[in-house]
Coordinates of C-alpha atoms in Angstrom, one line a residue:
Chain A
M17 CA 3.2 -4.0 30.8
N18 CA 1.6 -0.6 30.9
L19 CA 1.0 2.0 28.3
A20 CA 4.1 4.0 29.1
C21 CA 6.4 1.1 28.4
F22 CA 4.2 0.3 25.4
L23 CA 4.7 3.7 23.8
N24 CA 8.3 4.0 24.9
T25 CA 9.2 0.8 23.2
I26 CA 7.7 1.5 19.8
Y27 CA 11.1 2.5 18.4
H28 CA 13.1 -0.2 20.3
I29 CA 11.1 -3.2 19.1
K30 CA 12.8 -6.4 18.3
M31 CA 12.2 -6.6 14.6
A32 CA 10.8 -9.9 13.4
D33 CA 12.9 -11.2 10.5
L34 CA 10.7 -11.5 7.4
K35 CA 12.9 -12.3 4.5
R36 CA 12.2 -11.2 0.9
S37 CA 11.5 -14.9 0.1
D38 CA 8.8 -14.9 2.9
I39 CA 7.2 -11.8 1.4
Q40 CA 7.3 -13.3 -2.1
K41 CA 5.6 -16.5 -0.8
V42 CA 2.9 -14.6 1.1
A43 CA 2.2 -12.4 -2.0
E44 CA 1.7 -15.5 -4.1
L45 CA -0.8 -16.9 -1.5
A46 CA -2.6 -13.6 -1.5
K47 CA -2.6 -13.3 -5.4
L48 CA -0.8 -10.0 -5.3
N49 CA 1.7 -9.0 -7.9
L50 CA 4.4 -7.1 -6.0
N51 CA 7.3 -5.3 -7.7
K52 CA 10.9 -5.4 -6.3
K53 CA 10.5 -2.1 -4.4
E54 CA 7.3 -3.3 -2.8
I55 CA 8.9 -6.5 -1.7
E56 CA 11.7 -4.6 -0.1
L57 CA 9.4 -2.1 1.6
Y58 CA 7.0 -4.7 2.9
S59 CA 9.7 -7.0 4.3
S60 CA 10.9 -4.2 6.5
Q61 CA 7.5 -2.8 7.4
L62 CA 5.9 -6.2 8.1
S63 CA 9.0 -7.2 10.2
Q64 CA 8.4 -4.1 12.3
V65 CA 4.7 -4.8 12.8
V66 CA 5.1 -8.5 13.4
G67 CA 7.9 -7.7 15.9
F68 CA 5.5 -5.4 17.7
V69 CA 2.6 -7.8 17.9
N70 CA 5.0 -10.5 19.2
N71 CA 4.5 -8.8 22.6
L72 CA 1.4 -11.0 22.9
S73 CA 3.7 -13.9 23.9
E74 CA 4.0 -12.0 27.3
V75 CA 0.3 -12.7 28.0
D76 CA -0.5 -15.9 29.9
T77 CA -3.4 -17.5 28.0
K78 CA -3.3 -20.9 29.6
D79 CA -6.8 -22.5 29.8
I80 CA -8.3 -19.5 27.9
Q81 CA -10.7 -20.2 25.1
P82 CA -10.3 -18.1 21.9
T83 CA -13.0 -15.6 21.0
S84 CA -14.2 -15.5 17.4
Q85 CA -17.1 -13.1 18.0
P86 CA -18.1 -11.2 21.1
T87 CA -21.9 -11.5 21.6
G88 CA -21.9 -15.2 22.4
L89 CA -24.3 -16.2 19.6
E90 CA -24.5 -19.8 18.6
N91 CA -26.1 -21.3 15.5
I92 CA -28.6 -19.1 13.8
Y93 CA -31.1 -20.9 11.6
S94 CA -33.3 -19.7 8.8
Q95 CA -36.0 -21.2 6.6
D96 CA -34.5 -23.1 3.6
K97 CA -36.6 -20.9 1.2
V98 CA -35.6 -18.6 -1.6
D99 CA -36.6 -15.0 -0.9
Q100 CA -37.4 -13.5 -4.3
T101 CA -36.8 -10.0 -2.9
Q102 CA -33.2 -11.0 -2.2
T103 CA -32.2 -12.2 -5.7
L104 CA -30.8 -10.3 -8.7
D105 CA -31.9 -11.1 -12.2
V106 CA -29.2 -12.2 -14.6
S107 CA -28.8 -8.8 -16.3
D108 CA -28.4 -7.0 -13.0
A109 CA -26.0 -9.7 -11.7
I110 CA -23.7 -9.3 -14.7
S111 CA -24.1 -5.6 -15.2
Q112 CA -20.9 -4.7 -13.4
A113 CA -18.6 -7.2 -15.0
N114 CA -15.9 -6.1 -17.4
K115 CA -16.3 -9.1 -19.7
T116 CA -19.4 -11.2 -20.3
H117 CA -20.5 -13.7 -22.9
N118 CA -24.1 -15.1 -23.3
N119 CA -25.0 -14.0 -19.8
Y120 CA -21.8 -15.6 -18.3
F121 CA -18.8 -14.0 -16.6
V122 CA -15.6 -14.3 -18.7
V123 CA -12.5 -15.3 -16.7
D124 CA -8.9 -15.7 -17.7
A125 CA -7.9 -19.2 -18.4
V126 CA -7.1 -21.1 -15.2
L127 CA -5.4 -24.2 -16.7
Q128 CA -2.8 -24.0 -19.4
K129 CA -1.8 -26.6 -21.9
D130 CA 1.8 -27.1 -20.8
Q131 CA 1.0 -27.4 -17.1
Chain B
M150 CA -32.8 29.3 -2.2
I151 CA -29.6 29.3 -0.3
I152 CA -30.0 29.3 3.5
T153 CA -27.9 28.5 6.5
P154 CA -29.0 24.9 7.4
P155 CA -29.7 24.4 11.1
L156 CA -27.2 22.1 13.1
S157 CA -29.8 19.7 14.7
I158 CA -32.6 17.4 13.5
K159 CA -35.0 19.2 15.8
D160 CA -34.3 22.6 14.4
T161 CA -34.3 21.4 10.8
Q162 CA -37.6 19.6 11.1
K163 CA -39.2 22.6 12.9
G164 CA -38.0 25.0 10.2
L165 CA -39.5 22.7 7.6
L166 CA -42.8 22.4 9.4
D167 CA -42.9 26.2 10.0
K168 CA -42.2 26.7 6.3
K169 CA -39.1 28.8 7.1
F170 CA -37.4 26.9 4.3
T171 CA -38.1 23.8 2.1
A172 CA -36.3 20.5 1.8
V173 CA -35.3 21.7 -1.7
D174 CA -33.7 24.8 -0.1
L175 CA -31.7 22.5 2.2
V176 CA -30.3 20.5 -0.7
D177 CA -29.6 23.8 -2.6
S178 CA -27.6 25.0 0.4
Y179 CA -25.6 21.8 1.2
L180 CA -24.7 21.4 -2.5
D181 CA -23.7 25.1 -2.7
K182 CA -21.4 24.6 0.2
I183 CA -20.0 21.4 -1.3
N184 CA -19.4 23.0 -4.7
K185 CA -17.6 25.9 -3.1
T186 CA -15.2 24.1 -0.7
N187 CA -15.0 20.3 -1.4
S188 CA -12.2 20.8 -4.0
D189 CA -10.1 21.8 -0.9
I190 CA -11.5 19.6 1.8
N191 CA -12.1 16.5 -0.5
A192 CA -14.7 15.0 1.9
V193 CA -17.2 14.0 -0.7
L194 CA -16.4 11.5 -3.5
T195 CA -19.8 11.3 -5.3
I196 CA -22.7 13.7 -5.2
S197 CA -26.2 12.1 -5.7
E198 CA -27.8 15.4 -6.8
E199 CA -30.7 13.9 -8.7
K200 CA -31.6 11.5 -5.9
A201 CA -31.3 14.3 -3.3
Y202 CA -33.7 16.6 -5.2
D203 CA -36.2 13.8 -5.9
K204 CA -36.3 12.9 -2.2
A205 CA -36.4 16.6 -1.1
R206 CA -39.4 17.3 -3.4
N207 CA -41.1 14.3 -2.0
I208 CA -40.5 15.4 1.6
D209 CA -41.9 18.9 0.7
R210 CA -45.0 17.2 -0.7
L211 CA -45.4 15.0 2.3
I212 CA -45.1 18.0 4.6
D213 CA -48.0 19.7 2.7
Q214 CA -50.1 16.5 2.9
L215 CA -49.4 15.3 6.4
G216 CA -48.3 18.4 8.3
N217 CA -47.1 17.6 11.8
K218 CA -48.1 14.0 11.4
I219 CA -45.2 13.4 9.1
I220 CA -42.9 12.7 12.0
S221 CA -44.7 9.5 13.1
Q222 CA -44.2 7.9 9.7
Y223 CA -40.9 9.6 8.7
P224 CA -39.0 10.2 11.9
L225 CA -36.0 11.5 10.0
F226 CA -37.9 13.6 7.4
G227 CA -35.7 16.2 5.8
V228 CA -32.5 15.0 7.4
S229 CA -29.7 15.4 4.9
I230 CA -27.2 12.6 5.0
I231 CA -23.8 11.6 3.5
Y232 CA -23.0 7.9 3.6
K233 CA -19.4 6.7 4.0
D234 CA -18.5 5.2 0.6
N235 CA -18.4 1.7 1.9
F236 CA -22.2 1.7 2.2
L237 CA -23.8 0.2 -0.9
T238 CA -26.2 2.6 -2.5
K239 CA -28.4 1.3 -5.3
G240 CA -27.6 3.3 -8.5
V241 CA -25.0 5.5 -6.8
R242 CA -21.3 4.7 -7.3
T243 CA -19.8 3.0 -4.3
T244 CA -16.0 2.7 -4.2
A245 CA -14.9 2.2 -0.6
A246 CA -12.4 4.9 -1.7
S247 CA -10.5 2.2 -3.6
K248 CA -9.6 2.2 -7.3
V249 CA -10.5 -1.5 -7.4
L250 CA -14.2 -0.3 -7.2
Q251 CA -13.7 3.1 -8.9
S252 CA -16.7 2.6 -11.3
Y253 CA -18.8 0.2 -9.3
V254 CA -22.5 1.0 -9.2
P255 CA -24.4 -1.4 -6.8
N256 CA -27.6 -3.1 -7.7
Y257 CA -28.9 -3.0 -4.2
S258 CA -28.6 -0.9 -1.1
A259 CA -27.3 -1.7 2.4
T260 CA -30.1 -2.4 4.9
V261 CA -29.1 0.7 6.9
V262 CA -29.4 2.8 3.8
N263 CA -32.9 1.4 3.1
K264 CA -34.0 1.9 6.7
L265 CA -32.8 5.5 6.7
E266 CA -34.4 6.4 3.4
E267 CA -37.7 4.8 4.5
A268 CA -37.4 7.1 7.5
G269 CA -37.2 10.2 5.2
V270 CA -33.5 11.1 4.9
I271 CA -32.2 13.0 1.9
P272 CA -29.0 11.4 0.5
I273 CA -26.6 14.1 -0.6
G274 CA -23.7 11.9 -1.5
K275 CA -20.9 9.6 -0.5
A276 CA -18.0 10.4 1.8
N277 CA -14.4 9.9 1.2
C278 CA -12.6 7.5 3.6
D279 CA -9.4 5.5 3.9
A280 CA -9.6 2.9 1.2
W281 CA -11.5 -0.1 2.5
A282 CA -11.7 1.7 5.8
H283 CA -8.0 1.0 6.4
G284 CA -6.5 3.9 8.3
S285 CA -6.7 6.5 11.0
S286 CA -6.1 9.7 9.1
G287 CA -8.0 9.5 5.8
E288 CA -4.7 9.6 4.0
N289 CA -5.1 6.1 2.6
S290 CA -7.9 7.0 0.2
D291 CA -7.1 6.2 -3.4
F292 CA -8.8 9.4 -4.3
G293 CA -6.7 11.7 -2.2
A294 CA -6.6 12.7 1.5
T295 CA -9.4 14.5 3.2
K296 CA -8.4 17.7 5.1
N297 CA -9.7 18.8 8.5
P298 CA -12.0 21.8 8.0
W299 CA -10.9 23.1 11.4
N300 CA -7.4 23.5 10.0
Q301 CA -6.6 22.2 6.6
E302 CA -3.0 21.3 7.5
Y303 CA -4.3 18.6 9.8
V304 CA -6.0 15.2 9.2
P305 CA -9.7 14.8 10.0
G306 CA -9.1 11.4 11.5
G307 CA -10.0 8.1 9.9
S308 CA -11.1 5.9 8.5
S309 CA -14.5 7.7 8.2
S310 CA -12.5 10.9 7.3
G311 CA -15.1 12.4 4.9
S312 CA -17.9 11.6 7.4
G313 CA -16.2 13.7 10.1
A314 CA -15.1 16.5 7.7
S315 CA -18.5 16.7 6.1
L316 CA -20.0 17.6 9.5
A317 CA -17.3 20.2 10.3
A318 CA -17.8 21.8 6.9
N319 CA -21.6 21.5 7.1
Y320 CA -22.1 19.5 4.0
A321 CA -25.0 17.5 5.6
L322 CA -26.8 17.2 8.9
I323 CA -25.7 13.6 9.7
T324 CA -23.2 11.1 8.2
T325 CA -22.7 7.4 8.5
G326 CA -19.5 5.5 9.3
T327 CA -18.1 2.1 10.1
D328 CA -16.0 1.4 13.2
T329 CA -13.6 -1.5 13.3
C330 CA -11.1 0.1 15.7
G331 CA -12.2 3.7 16.2
S332 CA -13.0 4.6 12.6
I333 CA -16.2 6.5 13.6
R334 CA -15.1 7.8 17.0
L335 CA -11.7 9.2 15.9
P336 CA -12.9 11.4 13.0
A337 CA -15.9 12.5 15.0
N338 CA -13.5 13.5 17.8
Y339 CA -11.0 15.3 15.4
C340 CA -13.9 17.2 13.7
Y341 CA -15.8 18.3 16.8
S342 CA -18.9 16.0 16.5
Y343 CA -20.4 13.0 18.2
G344 CA -19.3 9.6 16.9
F345 CA -21.3 6.5 17.8
K346 CA -20.2 2.9 17.6
P347 CA -23.1 0.6 18.7
T348 CA -22.9 -2.8 20.3
Y349 CA -21.5 -5.4 17.9
G350 CA -24.7 -7.0 16.4
A351 CA -27.1 -4.1 17.1
V352 CA -27.1 -2.6 13.6
P353 CA -27.3 -4.7 10.4
R354 CA -24.1 -4.9 8.2
Y355 CA -25.8 -6.3 5.1
G356 CA -24.6 -4.2 2.1
I357 CA -21.6 -2.7 3.9
I358 CA -18.3 -3.5 2.4
A359 CA -16.7 -5.8 5.0
M360 CA -13.3 -5.1 6.6
A361 CA -12.8 -7.3 9.7
S362 CA -16.1 -9.2 10.3
S363 CA -15.6 -10.0 14.0
L364 CA -15.1 -6.3 14.8
D365 CA -17.0 -4.2 12.2
C366 CA -19.8 -2.1 13.5
V367 CA -22.1 0.3 11.6
G368 CA -22.7 3.6 13.2
H369 CA -23.1 7.3 12.6
L370 CA -21.9 10.8 13.4
A371 CA -24.0 13.8 14.3
R372 CA -23.7 17.1 16.3
S373 CA -25.7 16.2 19.4
I374 CA -26.5 13.1 21.5
S375 CA -30.2 13.5 20.8
D376 CA -29.5 13.3 17.0
I377 CA -27.3 10.2 17.6
K378 CA -30.2 8.6 19.5
R379 CA -32.8 9.4 16.9
V380 CA -30.7 7.9 14.1
F381 CA -29.9 4.7 16.2
E382 CA -33.7 4.2 16.7
V383 CA -34.0 3.9 12.9
T384 CA -30.8 1.9 12.1
R385 CA -30.9 -0.8 14.9
G386 CA -32.7 -4.1 14.7
I387 CA -32.4 -7.5 13.0
D388 CA -32.9 -7.5 9.2
G389 CA -32.6 -11.3 8.6
H390 CA -29.5 -10.8 6.4
D391 CA -26.7 -10.4 9.0
S392 CA -26.3 -13.6 11.0
T393 CA -24.2 -11.9 13.7
M394 CA -27.1 -9.8 15.0
K395 CA -28.7 -10.4 18.3
E396 CA -32.3 -9.9 19.3
T397 CA -32.4 -7.7 22.4
T398 CA -34.3 -5.2 24.5
Y399 CA -32.5 -2.0 25.4
Q400 CA -32.7 -1.4 29.2
Q401 CA -33.0 2.0 30.8
P402 CA -29.9 3.2 32.8
K403 CA -29.9 3.1 36.6
A404 CA -30.7 6.3 38.4
R405 CA -27.3 6.6 40.0
L406 CA -24.5 5.9 37.6
R407 CA -20.8 5.1 38.2
I408 CA -18.0 5.8 35.7
G409 CA -14.8 3.8 35.8
V410 CA -11.5 5.4 35.0
P411 CA -9.2 2.6 33.7
K412 CA -5.7 3.3 35.0
E413 CA -4.0 1.6 32.0
F414 CA -5.4 4.5 29.8
F415 CA -4.1 7.4 31.9
I416 CA -0.3 7.2 32.1
K417 CA 2.8 8.6 30.5
G418 CA 2.6 8.7 26.8
L419 CA -0.8 10.4 26.7
D420 CA -0.8 14.0 25.4
K421 CA -0.8 16.5 28.3
E422 CA -3.7 18.6 26.8
I423 CA -5.8 15.5 26.3
E424 CA -5.1 14.3 29.9
K425 CA -6.0 17.7 31.4
N426 CA -9.2 17.9 29.2
I427 CA -10.4 14.5 30.2
N428 CA -9.7 15.1 33.9
S429 CA -11.9 18.2 33.7
A430 CA -14.6 16.1 32.1
I431 CA -14.3 13.7 35.0
E432 CA -14.7 16.6 37.5
I433 CA -17.8 17.7 35.7
F434 CA -19.4 14.2 36.0
K435 CA -18.3 14.1 39.7
K436 CA -20.0 17.5 40.5
E437 CA -23.2 16.2 38.9
G438 CA -23.3 13.3 41.4
V439 CA -21.8 10.6 39.2
E440 CA -19.6 8.2 41.2
I441 CA -16.1 8.0 39.8
K442 CA -14.1 4.9 40.4
Q443 CA -10.6 3.8 39.5
I444 CA -10.7 0.5 37.6
S445 CA -8.2 -1.7 35.9
I446 CA -8.3 -3.6 32.6
P447 CA -4.8 -5.0 32.9
T448 CA -4.6 -6.7 29.4
S449 CA -6.1 -3.7 27.5
P450 CA -2.7 -2.3 26.4
Y451 CA -2.3 -5.5 24.4
G452 CA -5.6 -4.7 22.5
I453 CA -3.9 -3.0 19.6
S454 CA -1.5 -6.0 19.1
V455 CA -4.5 -8.3 19.1
Y456 CA -6.2 -5.9 16.7
Y457 CA -3.2 -5.9 14.3
I458 CA -3.4 -9.7 14.0
I459 CA -7.2 -10.3 13.9
Q460 CA -8.0 -7.4 11.7
P461 CA -5.5 -8.0 8.8
A462 CA -6.3 -11.8 9.0
E463 CA -10.0 -11.0 8.4
V464 CA -9.1 -8.3 5.9
S465 CA -7.1 -10.7 3.8
S466 CA -10.0 -13.1 3.8
N467 CA -12.7 -10.4 3.0
L468 CA -10.6 -8.8 0.3
A469 CA -10.0 -12.2 -1.4
R470 CA -13.3 -11.8 -3.1
Y471 CA -12.0 -8.9 -5.2
D472 CA -10.8 -10.7 -8.3
G473 CA -12.1 -8.3 -11.0
V474 CA -14.3 -10.9 -12.6
R475 CA -17.9 -10.2 -11.4
Y476 CA -17.3 -6.5 -10.8
G477 CA -14.5 -4.0 -10.1
N478 CA -10.9 -3.9 -11.3
S479 CA -8.2 -6.5 -10.8
R480 CA -6.1 -6.9 -7.6
D481 CA -3.4 -4.8 -9.2
F482 CA -5.5 -1.8 -8.3
F483 CA -5.2 -2.3 -4.5
G484 CA -3.4 0.6 -2.8
A485 CA -0.3 0.3 -0.6
E486 CA -2.2 0.0 2.7
A487 CA -4.6 -2.6 1.5
K488 CA -1.7 -4.6 0.1
R489 CA 0.1 -4.3 3.4
R490 CA -2.8 -5.6 5.4
I491 CA -3.6 -8.4 3.0
M492 CA 0.1 -9.5 3.2
L493 CA 0.1 -9.2 7.0
G494 CA -3.1 -11.1 7.3
T495 CA -2.0 -13.8 4.9
Y496 CA 1.2 -14.2 6.8
V497 CA -0.4 -14.6 10.3
L498 CA -2.9 -17.1 8.9
S499 CA -0.3 -19.1 6.8
A500 CA 0.8 -22.6 7.7
G501 CA 3.0 -22.7 10.8
Y502 CA 2.0 -19.3 12.0
Y503 CA -1.7 -19.6 12.7
D504 CA -1.3 -20.9 16.3
A505 CA 1.4 -18.4 17.2
Y506 CA -0.5 -15.4 15.9
Y507 CA -4.2 -15.7 15.1
L508 CA -5.1 -18.3 17.8
K509 CA -3.0 -16.5 20.4
A510 CA -4.6 -13.2 19.5
M511 CA -8.1 -14.7 19.8
K512 CA -7.2 -15.9 23.3
V513 CA -5.8 -12.6 24.4
R514 CA -9.0 -11.1 23.1
S515 CA -11.0 -13.4 25.4
K516 CA -8.9 -12.2 28.3
I517 CA -9.6 -8.5 27.5
I518 CA -13.3 -9.3 27.2
N519 CA -13.4 -11.1 30.6
E520 CA -11.6 -8.1 32.2
V521 CA -14.0 -5.6 30.6
D522 CA -17.0 -7.6 31.7
K523 CA -15.6 -7.8 35.2
A524 CA -15.0 -4.1 35.3
F525 CA -18.7 -3.5 34.4
E526 CA -19.6 -5.4 37.7
E527 CA -18.2 -2.4 39.5
V528 CA -19.2 0.5 37.2
D529 CA -21.9 1.4 34.6
A530 CA -19.6 3.1 32.1
I531 CA -16.0 3.6 31.3
I532 CA -14.4 6.9 30.3
S533 CA -11.2 7.2 28.2
P534 CA -9.4 9.3 25.7
V535 CA -10.3 8.6 22.0
A536 CA -6.7 8.9 20.8
P537 CA -3.3 9.6 22.5
T538 CA -2.9 12.9 20.6
P539 CA -5.0 15.8 19.2
P540 CA -5.4 15.9 15.4
F541 CA -1.9 15.5 13.7
K542 CA -0.6 17.1 10.6
L543 CA -1.1 15.6 7.1
G544 CA 1.9 13.5 6.2
E545 CA 3.2 13.2 9.8
K546 CA 2.6 9.5 10.2
T547 CA 2.3 8.2 6.6
S548 CA 5.8 6.8 6.2
D549 CA 5.6 4.9 9.5
P550 CA 2.7 2.5 9.5
L551 CA 3.3 1.3 13.0
K552 CA 3.1 4.8 14.4
M553 CA -0.2 5.3 12.5
Y554 CA -1.5 2.0 13.8
L555 CA -1.0 3.2 17.4
T556 CA -3.4 6.1 17.0
D557 CA -6.1 3.5 17.7
I558 CA -4.6 2.2 20.9
F559 CA -7.6 3.5 23.0
A560 CA -10.2 2.6 20.5
A561 CA -9.4 -1.1 20.4
T562 CA -11.0 -2.1 23.8
A563 CA -14.6 -1.4 22.6
N564 CA -14.2 -3.3 19.4
M565 CA -12.4 -6.3 21.1
A566 CA -15.3 -6.6 23.6
G567 CA -18.1 -5.6 21.2
I568 CA -19.4 -2.9 23.5
P569 CA -21.0 0.4 22.6
S570 CA -19.0 3.6 22.7
V571 CA -19.7 7.2 21.9
S572 CA -17.0 9.9 21.4
I573 CA -18.1 13.3 22.8
P574 CA -16.7 16.7 21.6
F575 CA -15.3 18.7 24.5
G576 CA -13.2 21.8 24.1
F577 CA -10.3 22.8 21.8
S578 CA -6.5 22.5 22.1
K579 CA -4.2 25.5 22.2
D580 CA -3.8 25.1 18.4
K581 CA -7.6 25.5 18.2
L582 CA -8.2 21.8 17.2
P583 CA -11.1 19.8 18.5
L584 CA -10.7 17.7 21.7
G585 CA -13.0 15.2 23.4
F586 CA -13.3 11.8 25.1
Q587 CA -15.2 8.6 24.8
L588 CA -17.7 6.7 27.0
M589 CA -18.2 2.9 26.8
A590 CA -20.9 0.8 28.4
P591 CA -21.8 -2.9 28.6
R592 CA -23.3 -4.7 25.5
F593 CA -26.7 -3.2 24.5
M594 CA -26.5 -0.6 27.3
E595 CA -26.4 2.2 24.8
N596 CA -29.0 4.1 27.0
T597 CA -26.4 4.4 29.8
I598 CA -23.9 6.3 27.6
F599 CA -26.7 8.3 26.0
S600 CA -27.9 9.4 29.4
L601 CA -24.4 10.4 30.6
S602 CA -23.8 12.3 27.4
E603 CA -27.1 14.2 27.8
L604 CA -26.1 15.1 31.4
F605 CA -22.7 16.3 30.1
E606 CA -24.3 18.3 27.3
R607 CA -26.7 20.0 29.7
T608 CA -24.1 20.7 32.4
T609 CA -21.5 22.2 29.9
N610 CA -24.2 24.1 28.0
Y611 CA -22.9 22.4 24.8
K612 CA -23.6 24.0 21.4
P613 CA -22.9 22.4 18.1
K614 CA -20.1 24.2 16.2
I615 CA -18.9 24.0 12.6
A616 CA -15.6 25.2 11.2
K617 CA -15.4 28.7 9.7

């Protein structure tokens, strides 16, 4: 496929069908609180984008290895030593937190009694 | 004292050494300009006035002490800079233009910020951008869109929108940016400046707010290729804190260079003015003895699809750390585009879809990389448009995310393959908006695109321009 077809087909894409329940599930996985309007909007917009990127199925990738980074680096080792110039003291480390207690971060309860 | 700051590092440093003006005068002048027009342009989110004057006074002292010798120790002395707001700056608010980080003040600076400040730059402030660097127009900033100083009805390009607009408005001499899929090259191009995306792994990313880690590159914008080179000499090189960096030596370009014109980038759908403009650039190279060759990167049109799988997948993972516990606000403060990308990324990575989307995209990426590497057996550089259209109007693409995403269709190849690319300003459209093109080279062959850009600058008698 060339660019011409590519651009011409933008508005004739086969929409993928992402249901509201799919969007709801993905939002839970991503820890996002979406309202009804957002769920509605994202189910149509994400369907459009996913429909578009589905064109990758046209590309033959038989026997091709996936790329996770492009410079071909392998394992990088470093000394197992603490670099004191690369550490923050406790007061710096917690200085940006909204809630702290005795030099600890305060988080919302994770486990609840009735669960 | 208010002066008109020069538009190049060379002229700025000469003026300082000749005592035509002081570094404090430069800060006075940039801040004066920002105070007068930034309420319209919205290119700068935070001004680091105290720090700027401290550094400027120090530079003035060093000039008195060291005279001409200052340059060997402080190669960028007196160079005023605005950092994109996803660069951590110790003691100066850093938001990535997101309300999640609206009051975040980092306890350390990015490696690049430290390197630049050790080289003598004067930090003026932080540039607006699309929140988390997600966007092509600057309109996704949680602190309001940046306007293009060349015409305020138009976008400056994104995501480094404030970095581009700050140069067009002359708020600083250089600016920094990050490029995950054109985010430096596009705003540079839309604001009539040079935008440089180095090879993946050439410039340390430690202290830069991560977007898509297999693609993100740290680069900069300036008004001439010589300034781009001088900044790169300072920013590049391993820092020991970014494990994706590669030790390398930068080779000099060959005496006779060949430029490839990839046929997939030059067909119907490309704006006519852009096509005509780039063809005249090709003619100029040809006249100067550069060999022009038709090449093909057949899978490159799929680059943008690969990008819109890999990038949101990595975004969803990188933005998972923002939980509002250790710093910043809760996830309810994410804007619409960040949520859209987190959702898309979480979807393509979720059980049952990983192979069909993420794994497939990584394989198509391999295919594009192989084709790019093969093309570089025939040519030393590749020329292409930066975007399919000249700058577009504010609001034109905001309701249609897919249309916005396709702005980056020509940028994707360089990020997929991790190769360096520079966008070069060249001419204006009939609507008096900036035009230009990009050159790409093999990994760590930055010198090839620098050399071709210098040739082009000389031949066209290029002069830096700022918006009126």
